[in-house]
GROMACS .gro file of C-alpha atoms in nm:
model
  468
    1MET     CA    1  12.096  13.896   7.054
    2SER     CA    2  11.931  14.042   7.362
    3ALA     CA    3  12.160  14.311   7.503
    4SER     CA    4  12.089  14.661   7.387
    5ARG     CA    5  12.450  14.748   7.303
    6ARG     CA    6  12.448  14.494   7.022
    7SER     CA    7  12.172  14.690   6.849
    8GLY     CA    8  12.345  15.025   6.885
    9THR     CA    9  12.118  15.169   7.154
   10THR     CA   10  12.205  15.288   7.499
   11ASP     CA   11  12.156  15.052   7.794
   12GLU     CA   12  12.008  15.276   8.061
   13LEU     CA   13  11.994  15.000   8.321
   14GLY     CA   14  12.372  14.985   8.363
   15PRO     CA   15  12.677  15.211   8.340
   16ASP     CA   16  12.822  15.297   8.001
   17GLU     CA   17  13.130  15.100   7.905
   18PRO     CA   18  13.388  15.185   7.639
   19GLU     CA   19  13.373  14.987   7.320
   20ARG     CA   20  13.659  14.740   7.282
   21ALA     CA   21  13.816  14.664   6.949
   22GLY     CA   22  13.858  14.300   6.863
   23PRO     CA   23  13.756  13.983   7.043
   24VAL     CA   24  13.925  14.034   7.377
   25GLY     CA   25  13.686  13.811   7.574
   26PRO     CA   26  13.343  13.827   7.731
   27ASP     CA   27  13.253  14.148   7.908
   28GLY     CA   28  12.953  14.220   8.129
   29SER     CA   29  12.715  14.269   7.840
   30ASP     CA   30  12.818  13.938   7.681
   31LEU     CA   31  12.747  13.756   8.006
   32LEU     CA   32  12.416  13.936   8.047
   33ALA     CA   33  12.315  13.849   7.690
   34ALA     CA   34  12.398  13.484   7.747
   35LEU     CA   35  12.200  13.474   8.071
   36LEU     CA   36  11.896  13.640   7.917
   37ASP     CA   37  11.897  13.422   7.608
   38GLY     CA   38  11.926  13.109   7.820
   39MET     CA   39  11.613  13.182   8.022
   40ASP     CA   40  11.302  12.971   7.979
   41ALA     CA   41  11.081  13.274   8.035
   42ALA     CA   42  11.039  13.565   7.798
   43LEU     CA   43  11.196  13.882   7.936
   44CYS     CA   44  11.206  14.244   7.834
   45ALA     CA   45  11.312  14.555   8.022
   46PHE     CA   46  11.228  14.927   8.000
   47ASP     CA   47  11.416  15.229   8.116
   48ALA     CA   48  11.253  15.499   8.325
   49GLY     CA   49  11.111  15.657   8.010
   50GLY     CA   50  10.947  15.338   7.890
   51VAL     CA   51  11.200  15.257   7.614
   52VAL     CA   52  11.271  14.886   7.556
   53THR     CA   53  11.631  14.807   7.659
   54HIS     CA   54  11.638  14.426   7.667
   55TRP     CA   55  11.461  14.153   7.469
   56ASN     CA   56  11.559  13.785   7.497
   57ARG     CA   57  11.517  13.489   7.264
   58GLU     CA   58  11.211  13.349   7.442
   59ALA     CA   59  11.032  13.682   7.389
   60GLU     CA   60  11.129  13.657   7.022
   61ARG     CA   61  10.993  13.303   7.005
   62ILE     CA   62  10.656  13.398   7.156
   63LEU     CA   63  10.594  13.724   6.967
   64GLY     CA   64  10.818  13.689   6.660
   65TRP     CA   65  10.989  14.027   6.707
   66THR     CA   66  11.369  14.008   6.714
   67ALA     CA   67  11.586  14.195   6.962
   68ALA     CA   68  11.700  14.428   6.683
   69GLU     CA   69  11.337  14.514   6.609
   70ALA     CA   70  11.228  14.551   6.970
   71VAL     CA   71  11.513  14.722   7.155
   72GLY     CA   72  11.490  15.100   7.137
   73ARG     CA   73  11.114  15.124   7.081
   74GLN     CA   74  10.899  15.338   7.305
   75GLY     CA   75  10.684  15.090   7.497
   76PHE     CA   76  10.466  14.839   7.313
   77ALA     CA   77  10.246  15.095   7.137
   78GLY     CA   78  10.212  15.051   6.764
   79TRP     CA   79  10.382  14.713   6.736
   80ALA     CA   80  10.328  14.470   7.030
   81VAL     CA   81   9.984  14.581   7.149
   82ARG     CA   82   9.675  14.723   6.987
   83PRO     CA   83   9.654  15.105   6.992
   84ALA     CA   84   9.341  15.087   7.203
   85ASP     CA   85   9.523  14.883   7.469
   86ALA     CA   86   9.861  15.056   7.456
   87GLU     CA   87   9.798  15.320   7.722
   88GLU     CA   88   9.650  15.070   7.970
   89VAL     CA   89   9.931  14.816   7.917
   90GLU     CA   90  10.203  15.082   7.957
   91ARG     CA   91  10.042  15.218   8.270
   92ARG     CA   92  10.029  14.873   8.426
   93LEU     CA   93  10.388  14.790   8.340
   94MET     CA   94  10.541  15.119   8.447
   95SER     CA   95  10.342  15.123   8.772
   96ALA     CA   96  10.584  14.860   8.897
   97MET     CA   97  10.847  15.134   8.936
   98GLU     CA   98  10.656  15.280   9.228
   99ALA     CA   99  10.504  14.961   9.372
  100PRO     CA  100  10.683  14.731   9.617
  101GLY     CA  101  10.753  14.376   9.507
  102ARG     CA  102  10.625  14.218   9.189
  103GLN     CA  103  10.316  14.306   8.991
  104VAL     CA  104  10.123  14.033   8.807
  105HIS     CA  105   9.905  14.120   8.510
  106GLU     CA  106   9.741  13.948   8.214
  107PHE     CA  107   9.688  14.115   7.879
  108ALA     CA  108   9.704  14.044   7.506
  109LEU     CA  109  10.016  14.116   7.299
  110LEU     CA  110  10.048  14.122   6.921
  111THR     CA  111  10.278  13.889   6.732
  112LYS     CA  112  10.480  14.005   6.436
  113ASP     CA  113  10.243  13.830   6.195
  114GLY     CA  114   9.940  14.006   6.344
  115GLY     CA  115   9.816  13.737   6.582
  116ARG     CA  116   9.724  13.789   6.944
  117VAL     CA  117   9.875  13.607   7.241
  118LEU     CA  118   9.737  13.624   7.593
  119VAL     CA  119  10.031  13.648   7.834
  120ARG     CA  120  10.079  13.662   8.208
  121THR     CA  121  10.345  13.907   8.320
  122GLN     CA  122  10.547  13.961   8.633
  123SER     CA  123  10.706  14.305   8.649
  124ALA     CA  124  10.921  14.476   8.911
  125ALA     CA  125  11.128  14.791   8.943
  126VAL     CA  126  11.499  14.799   8.862
  127ARG     CA  127  11.692  15.018   9.108
  128GLY     CA  128  11.987  15.233   9.016
  129PRO     CA  129  12.303  15.285   9.225
  130ASP     CA  130  12.126  15.555   9.423
  131GLY     CA  131  11.839  15.320   9.506
  132LYS     CA  132  11.590  15.507   9.293
  133PRO     CA  133  11.384  15.331   9.023
  134ALA     CA  134  11.577  15.327   8.695
  135GLY     CA  135  11.337  15.116   8.496
  136VAL     CA  136  11.124  14.804   8.492
  137TYR     CA  137  11.187  14.445   8.395
  138CYS     CA  138  10.900  14.229   8.275
  139ALA     CA  139  10.899  13.850   8.253
  140PHE     CA  140  10.609  13.700   8.065
  141SER     CA  141  10.481  13.367   7.932
  142GLU     CA  142  10.181  13.246   7.743
  143VAL     CA  143   9.884  13.204   7.976
  144HIS     CA  144   9.811  12.850   7.864
  145ALA     CA  145  10.171  12.750   7.937
  146GLN     CA  146  10.148  12.910   8.280
  147ILE     CA  147   9.818  12.737   8.347
  148ASP     CA  148   9.969  12.404   8.239
  149LEU     CA  149  10.255  12.461   8.481
  150GLU     CA  150  10.017  12.549   8.764
  151ARG     CA  151   9.808  12.243   8.688
  152SER     CA  152  10.118  12.024   8.696
  153ILE     CA  153  10.222  12.169   9.030
  154ALA     CA  154   9.869  12.133   9.168
  155LEU     CA  155   9.851  11.773   9.047
  156SER     CA  156  10.187  11.695   9.204
  157GLU     CA  157  10.082  11.842   9.538
  158ALA     CA  158   9.748  11.660   9.530
  159LEU     CA  159   9.913  11.326   9.453
  160PHE     CA  160  10.146  11.361   9.746
  161GLU     CA  161   9.886  11.481   9.992
  162ASP     CA  162   9.532  11.369   9.911
  163ALA     CA  163   9.559  11.077   9.666
  164SER     CA  164   9.367  10.760   9.756
  165TRP     CA  165   9.644  10.540   9.615
  166GLY     CA  166  10.012  10.513   9.694
  167VAL     CA  167  10.260  10.730   9.507
  168VAL     CA  168  10.635  10.681   9.543
  169LEU     CA  169  10.906  10.856   9.342
  170VAL     CA  170  11.198  10.617   9.311
  171ASP     CA  171  11.536  10.753   9.205
  172ALA     CA  172  11.770  10.591   8.953
  173ASP     CA  173  11.927  10.388   9.237
  174LEU     CA  174  11.584  10.235   9.315
  175ARG     CA  175  11.552  10.416   9.646
  176PRO     CA  176  11.241  10.614   9.746
  177ALA     CA  177  11.290  10.989   9.702
  178VAL     CA  178  10.933  11.105   9.778
  179VAL     CA  179  10.653  10.906   9.944
  180ASN     CA  180  10.294  11.023   9.980
  181ALA     CA  181  10.082  10.966  10.289
  182HIS     CA  182   9.885  10.671  10.145
  183ALA     CA  183  10.202  10.487  10.043
  184ALA     CA  184  10.358  10.546  10.385
  185ARG     CA  185  10.054  10.388  10.553
  186ALA     CA  186  10.063  10.092  10.313
  187LEU     CA  187  10.433  10.036  10.385
  188GLY     CA  188  10.378  10.077  10.758
  189ILE     CA  189  10.647  10.342  10.790
  190GLY     CA  190  10.678  10.719  10.817
  191ARG     CA  191  10.703  10.937  10.506
  192THR     CA  192  11.048  11.068  10.589
  193SER     CA  193  11.194  10.748  10.736
  194ALA     CA  194  11.134  10.566  10.405
  195LEU     CA  195  11.342  10.810  10.200
  196GLY     CA  196  11.673  10.685  10.066
  197ARG     CA  197  11.634  10.334  10.204
  198PRO     CA  198  11.662  10.019   9.987
  199LEU     CA  199  11.327   9.863   9.902
  200GLY     CA  200  11.446   9.542  10.068
  201GLU     CA  201  11.428   9.719  10.404
  202LEU     CA  202  11.066   9.820  10.343
  203LEU     CA  203  10.926   9.490  10.211
  204ALA     CA  204  10.977   9.135  10.336
  205GLN     CA  205  10.885   8.965  10.006
  206GLY     CA  206  10.824   9.075   9.650
  207VAL     CA  207  11.128   9.306   9.638
  208GLU     CA  208  11.292   9.123   9.346
  209GLU     CA  209  10.983   9.147   9.128
  210LEU     CA  210  10.930   9.514   9.212
  211GLU     CA  211  11.292   9.609   9.149
  212SER     CA  212  11.285   9.419   8.820
  213ALA     CA  213  10.980   9.620   8.712
  214LEU     CA  214  11.144   9.951   8.811
  215THR     CA  215  11.464   9.861   8.625
  216HIS     CA  216  11.263   9.774   8.314
  217VAL     CA  217  11.082  10.108   8.327
  218LEU     CA  218  11.410  10.299   8.359
  219ALA     CA  219  11.549  10.118   8.057
  220GLU     CA  220  11.244  10.072   7.832
  221GLY     CA  221  10.975  10.309   7.956
  222ALA     CA  222  10.635  10.258   8.113
  223PRO     CA  223  10.455   9.923   8.056
  224PRO     CA  224  10.131   9.933   7.855
  225ALA     CA  225   9.913   9.813   8.144
  226PRO     CA  226   9.920   9.797   8.526
  227ALA     CA  227  10.098   9.505   8.689
  228GLU     CA  228   9.979   9.311   8.993
  229ILE     CA  229  10.259   9.237   9.237
  230TRP     CA  230  10.230   9.031   9.556
  231VAL     CA  231  10.441   9.164   9.842
  232SER     CA  232  10.480   9.103  10.212
  233VAL     CA  233  10.480   9.413  10.433
  234ARG     CA  234  10.646   9.414  10.773
  235THR     CA  235  10.405   9.516  11.048
  236SER     CA  236  10.397   9.502  11.426
  237GLU     CA  237  10.168   9.198  11.396
  238GLY     CA  238  10.410   9.022  11.160
  239ASP     CA  239  10.443   9.004  10.782
  240GLN     CA  240  10.121   9.068  10.590
  241ARG     CA  241  10.082   8.949  10.233
  242ARG     CA  242   9.929   9.210  10.003
  243CYS     CA  243   9.853   9.240   9.632
  244TRP     CA  244   9.927   9.580   9.481
  245ARG     CA  245   9.811   9.687   9.135
  246CYS     CA  246  10.104   9.899   9.017
  247GLY     CA  247  10.152  10.157   8.745
  248PHE     CA  248  10.491  10.297   8.649
  249VAL     CA  249  10.597  10.617   8.470
  250ARG     CA  250  10.954  10.699   8.378
  251LEU     CA  251  11.062  11.050   8.480
  252ALA     CA  252  11.306  11.250   8.268
  253SER     CA  253  11.458  11.590   8.333
  254PRO     CA  254  11.295  11.868   8.126
  255LEU     CA  255  11.614  12.076   8.157
  256ALA     CA  256  11.854  11.837   7.985
  257GLU     CA  257  11.916  11.835   7.610
  258GLU     CA  258  11.915  11.456   7.611
  259PRO     CA  259  11.649  11.265   7.807
  260VAL     CA  260  11.815  11.186   8.139
  261PRO     CA  261  11.610  10.952   8.363
  262LEU     CA  262  11.546  11.099   8.704
  263GLY     CA  263  11.374  10.787   8.830
  264VAL     CA  264  11.031  10.628   8.823
  265ALA     CA  265  10.694  10.736   8.953
  266TRP     CA  266  10.544  10.424   9.110
  267LEU     CA  267  10.170  10.435   9.174
  268PHE     CA  268   9.993  10.146   9.343
  269GLN     CA  269   9.659  10.048   9.490
  270ASP     CA  270   9.586   9.766   9.732
  271VAL     CA  271   9.362   9.507   9.561
  272THR     CA  272   9.424   9.222   9.803
  273GLU     CA  273   9.062   9.166   9.901
  274GLY     CA  274   8.937   9.168   9.543
  275LYS     CA  275   9.219   8.942   9.427
  276GLN     CA  276   9.160   8.696   9.707
  277GLY     CA  277   8.790   8.696   9.623
  278GLU     CA  278   8.869   8.617   9.260
  279GLN     CA  279   9.104   8.337   9.362
  280GLU     CA  280   8.853   8.187   9.602
  281ALA     CA  281   8.577   8.201   9.341
  282ALA     CA  282   8.799   8.036   9.081
  283LEU     CA  283   8.903   7.767   9.330
  284LEU     CA  284   8.541   7.700   9.425
  285ARG     CA  285   8.442   7.664   9.058
  286PHE     CA  286   8.728   7.422   8.996
  287ARG     CA  287   8.651   7.207   9.298
  288THR     CA  288   8.280   7.200   9.219
  289ASN     CA  289   8.361   7.084   8.868
  290GLN     CA  290   8.592   6.816   9.007
  291LEU     CA  291   8.319   6.684   9.236
  292HIS     CA  292   8.075   6.678   8.945
  293ARG     CA  293   8.318   6.498   8.715
  294ALA     CA  294   8.410   6.250   8.989
  295ALA     CA  295   8.044   6.167   9.051
  296ARG     CA  296   7.984   6.100   8.681
  297ALA     CA  297   8.296   5.883   8.652
  298ALA     CA  298   8.221   5.690   8.972
  299ALA     CA  299   7.868   5.616   8.852
  300GLU     CA  300   8.018   5.413   8.567
  301CYS     CA  301   8.225   5.189   8.799
  302GLU     CA  302   8.088   4.841   8.863
  303ASP     CA  303   8.308   4.797   9.172
  304PRO     CA  304   8.217   5.043   9.455
  305GLY     CA  305   8.575   5.019   9.580
  306GLU     CA  306   8.699   5.145   9.246
  307ALA     CA  307   8.444   5.426   9.265
  308ALA     CA  308   8.599   5.532   9.596
  309THR     CA  309   8.944   5.561   9.438
  310VAL     CA  310   8.794   5.758   9.148
  311HIS     CA  311   8.665   6.017   9.394
  312LEU     CA  312   9.008   6.022   9.557
  313ASP     CA  313   9.192   6.078   9.227
  314PHE     CA  314   8.967   6.362   9.116
  315ALA     CA  315   8.998   6.531   9.455
  316LEU     CA  316   9.378   6.509   9.448
  317ALA     CA  317   9.416   6.736   9.142
  318GLY     CA  318   9.537   7.078   9.255
  319PHE     CA  319   9.456   6.996   9.617
  320ALA     CA  320   9.725   6.768   9.758
  321ASP     CA  321  10.032   6.567   9.661
  322HIS     CA  322   9.933   6.239   9.822
  323ALA     CA  323   9.615   6.078   9.953
  324LEU     CA  324   9.522   5.753  10.126
  325ILE     CA  325   9.214   5.583  10.262
  326ASP     CA  326   9.211   5.388  10.590
  327ARG     CA  327   8.911   5.177  10.689
  328VAL     CA  328   8.816   5.075  11.042
  329ALA     CA  329   8.931   4.719  11.103
  330GLY     CA  330   8.641   4.481  11.156
  331GLY     CA  331   8.378   4.697  10.986
  332ALA     CA  332   8.203   5.025  11.049
  333VAL     CA  333   8.170   5.147  11.406
  334ALA     CA  334   7.854   5.310  11.540
  335ASP     CA  335   7.895   5.606  11.774
  336GLY     CA  336   7.983   5.486  12.122
  337ALA     CA  337   7.995   5.120  12.016
  338ALA     CA  338   8.373   5.082  11.986
  339GLU     CA  339   8.534   4.836  12.224
  340GLY     CA  340   8.897   4.921  12.285
  341PRO     CA  341   9.126   5.124  12.061
  342VAL     CA  342   9.020   5.165  11.700
  343ARG     CA  343   9.255   5.011  11.442
  344LEU     CA  344   9.274   5.119  11.079
  345VAL     CA  345   9.352   4.918  10.765
  346ARG     CA  346   9.497   5.084  10.456
  347VAL     CA  347   9.262   5.018  10.163
  348ALA     CA  348   9.379   5.270   9.900
  349THR     CA  349   9.681   5.494   9.842
  350THR     CA  350   9.833   5.704   9.570
  351PRO     CA  351  10.153   5.576   9.406
  352SER     CA  352  10.467   5.677   9.592
  353GLY     CA  353  10.677   5.710   9.275
  354ALA     CA  354  10.549   5.824   8.939
  355PRO     CA  355  10.201   5.982   8.933
  356GLY     CA  356   9.906   5.760   8.849
  357PRO     CA  357   9.567   5.637   8.970
  358SER     CA  358   9.520   5.533   9.331
  359LEU     CA  359   9.582   5.168   9.411
  360LEU     CA  360   9.358   4.937   9.614
  361THR     CA  361   9.549   4.769   9.895
  362GLY     CA  362   9.480   4.604  10.227
  363GLN     CA  363   9.367   4.264  10.101
  364ALA     CA  364   9.553   4.106  10.391
  365GLY     CA  365   9.360   4.317  10.640
  366LEU     CA  366   9.668   4.405  10.848
  367PRO     CA  367   9.625   4.721  11.062
  368VAL     CA  368   9.850   5.022  10.995
  369ARG     CA  369  10.103   5.088  11.272
  370TYR     CA  370   9.964   5.422  11.384
  371GLY     CA  371  10.098   5.545  11.716
  372GLN     CA  372   9.888   5.690  11.993
  373GLY     CA  373   9.767   6.042  11.911
  374HIS     CA  374   9.802   5.991  11.536
  375PRO     CA  375   9.589   6.246  11.341
  376ALA     CA  376   9.394   5.967  11.169
  377LEU     CA  377   9.302   5.810  11.502
  378GLN     CA  378   9.205   6.150  11.643
  379CYS     CA  379   8.983   6.199  11.340
  380VAL     CA  380   8.797   5.874  11.411
  381GLU     CA  381   8.761   5.952  11.781
  382ARG     CA  382   8.626   6.303  11.718
  383ALA     CA  383   8.427   6.211  11.407
  384GLY     CA  384   8.558   6.535  11.258
  385SER     CA  385   8.844   6.672  11.049
  386VAL     CA  386   9.198   6.707  11.189
  387ARG     CA  387   9.480   6.918  11.045
  388ALA     CA  388   9.849   6.864  11.122
  389SER     CA  389  10.174   7.029  11.009
  390VAL     CA  390  10.539   6.972  11.088
  391GLY     CA  391  10.613   7.346  11.105
  392ALA     CA  392  10.942   7.520  11.030
  393VAL     CA  393  11.199   7.246  11.096
  394PRO     CA  394  11.503   7.111  10.910
  395ALA     CA  395  11.435   6.876  10.617
  396GLU     CA  396  11.567   6.568  10.798
  397GLN     CA  397  11.344   6.632  11.097
  398ALA     CA  398  11.045   6.678  10.866
  399ARG     CA  399  11.122   6.346  10.699
  400GLU     CA  400  11.133   6.170  11.037
  401TRP     CA  401  10.800   6.334  11.130
  402ALA     CA  402  10.630   6.199  10.816
  403GLU     CA  403  10.779   5.849  10.835
  404ALA     CA  404  10.684   5.815  11.202
  405ARG     CA  405  10.320   5.865  11.096
  406GLN     CA  406  10.341   5.612  10.811
  407TRP     CA  407  10.317   5.883  10.546
  408PRO     CA  408  10.537   5.952  10.241
  409ALA     CA  409  10.869   6.108  10.340
  410ASP     CA  410  10.805   6.440  10.165
  411ALA     CA  411  10.476   6.512  10.347
  412VAL     CA  412  10.479   6.819  10.573
  413HIS     CA  413  10.106   6.908  10.591
  414ALA     CA  414   9.818   6.667  10.656
  415LEU     CA  415   9.438   6.684  10.657
  416CYS     CA  416   9.230   6.391  10.784
  417ALA     CA  417   8.856   6.375  10.713
  418VAL     CA  418   8.630   6.112  10.869
  419LEU     CA  419   8.436   5.869  10.648
  420ARG     CA  420   8.076   5.859  10.774
  421SER     CA  421   7.778   5.673  10.628
  422ARG     CA  422   7.440   5.579  10.778
  423GLY     CA  423   7.542   5.719  11.117
  424ARG     CA  424   7.858   5.507  11.140
  425THR     CA  425   8.230   5.571  11.107
  426LEU     CA  426   8.385   5.372  10.824
  427GLY     CA  427   8.738   5.514  10.831
  428VAL     CA  428   8.952   5.813  10.739
  429VAL     CA  429   9.073   5.978  10.418
  430THR     CA  430   9.403   6.161  10.454
  431PHE     CA  431   9.536   6.427  10.217
  432LEU     CA  432   9.905   6.519  10.230
  433ARG     CA  433  10.101   6.814  10.093
  434GLY     CA  434  10.473   6.859  10.039
  435SER     CA  435  10.692   7.155  10.130
  436GLY     CA  436  10.609   7.332   9.804
  437ARG     CA  437  10.250   7.393   9.915
  438SER     CA  438  10.089   7.591  10.194
  439GLN     CA  439   9.930   7.420  10.491
  440PHE     CA  440   9.564   7.321  10.483
  441GLU     CA  441   9.309   7.588  10.573
  442ARG     CA  442   8.951   7.569  10.695
  443VAL     CA  443   8.815   7.601  10.340
  444ASP     CA  444   9.029   7.301  10.244
  445ALA     CA  445   8.875   7.099  10.527
  446VAL     CA  446   8.526   7.176  10.393
  447TYR     CA  447   8.623   7.043  10.051
  448ALA     CA  448   8.787   6.734  10.201
  449GLU     CA  449   8.467   6.663  10.396
  450ASP     CA  450   8.263   6.680  10.073
  451VAL     CA  451   8.497   6.427   9.914
  452ALA     CA  452   8.485   6.209  10.226
  453VAL     CA  453   8.105   6.186  10.207
  454ARG     CA  454   8.128   6.045   9.854
  455ILE     CA  455   8.409   5.805   9.938
  456ALA     CA  456   8.223   5.683  10.246
  457ALA     CA  457   7.909   5.614  10.042
  458ALA     CA  458   8.111   5.410   9.793
  459LEU     CA  459   8.287   5.209  10.068
  460ASP     CA  460   7.956   5.149  10.245
  461LEU     CA  461   7.807   5.020   9.921
  462ALA     CA  462   8.111   4.797   9.871
  463GLY     CA  463   8.050   4.643  10.212
  464VAL     CA  464   7.683   4.580  10.133
  465VAL     CA  465   7.764   4.429   9.794
  466GLY     CA  466   8.033   4.206   9.948
  467ARG     CA  467   7.785   4.058  10.198
  468ALA     CA  468   7.514   4.002   9.940
   0.00000   0.00000   0.00000
């Protein structure tokens, strides 16, 4: 109960109305009572003489005094404030009748059980039909609740203006509703132009994984730890691959009786450089271990030719799908000593079917039918590494490209490293990757050259042992 008429007192903030017998339907006071009791803020009102005329349920919750106990009292003196504070509190509240706009004050009120509550009030004059002040209304809330609200608002504004990580509010349809400045820069788009658009229009890759994470959060709640998601962002220079460390928080409406999801707060930070550094360090450790293990295994081989294939097999793990070794026909060639075109003989290759150790071949000594400009021949001529790739072409054209170069049909990327020992060129080792792998990079060429040095030493030793 919050309207004064229900407690038998006179409501001086509105015209008198005749009492109606029986439940005829809601009148103005019923509607006013419902509105007041439904408010989230505590509210009381005073007439021009300082008598309490209204008291809603939130005021009852905070102070413990019911509407029946509060309505009709003269101010707060003797029940809701200490006697020493009563005059000051009443003066502040009633001063709103003569002041323009709202007045904001903080003071302590007494609860029904004798406790004290620090509240923040907003009071303003209530005007009568003639425009003159007829009383004062006062809305108040506990200071700590008000401070919590202000902190929440301040945090929200800071996140969307000054945060050093991206913040995006995604609605229940998985479309951005609010985007902060950092996120807009990361997405390469304006803050307003991103709103309401599907995520697929903002990202080139990684959309499925991101949408799956958002859907999970809407259904199950926030994950226990951040997730790292690789995406490709469209830029004027082309698609850029980025790694974002993402956190998700499900948002629910505080006004609904049942928790209704409003969407998801998606926070992310770009960790691409750190992630790439971790990957490169892990790859370097693995390849170093492979070289070490290959050296130990090759040292136990009686046949130097077998030692060369051991180095090849260890290098193949995690690096390429196929590998082969071609040796210069007629023996090693010193720089500038070649007479005519160089021909290569296949001496070792990985199995073309099921996986297994490399096989020694080339006992017949027949040259491989490499055409002019073949990457392996370029490698010998330059005495340096050569990379080749078929590019983005249909599968049949890629197959023809590989077969024309005497490589397995599924090869689409190639890396040729020269075999050098004692200042001479012994041949070429070629590593091949299928369509499921990326093309060879400069760091891959460095590793292939390390392997080539070891293979060349083994083949050189095999030549010396064979002549002995």
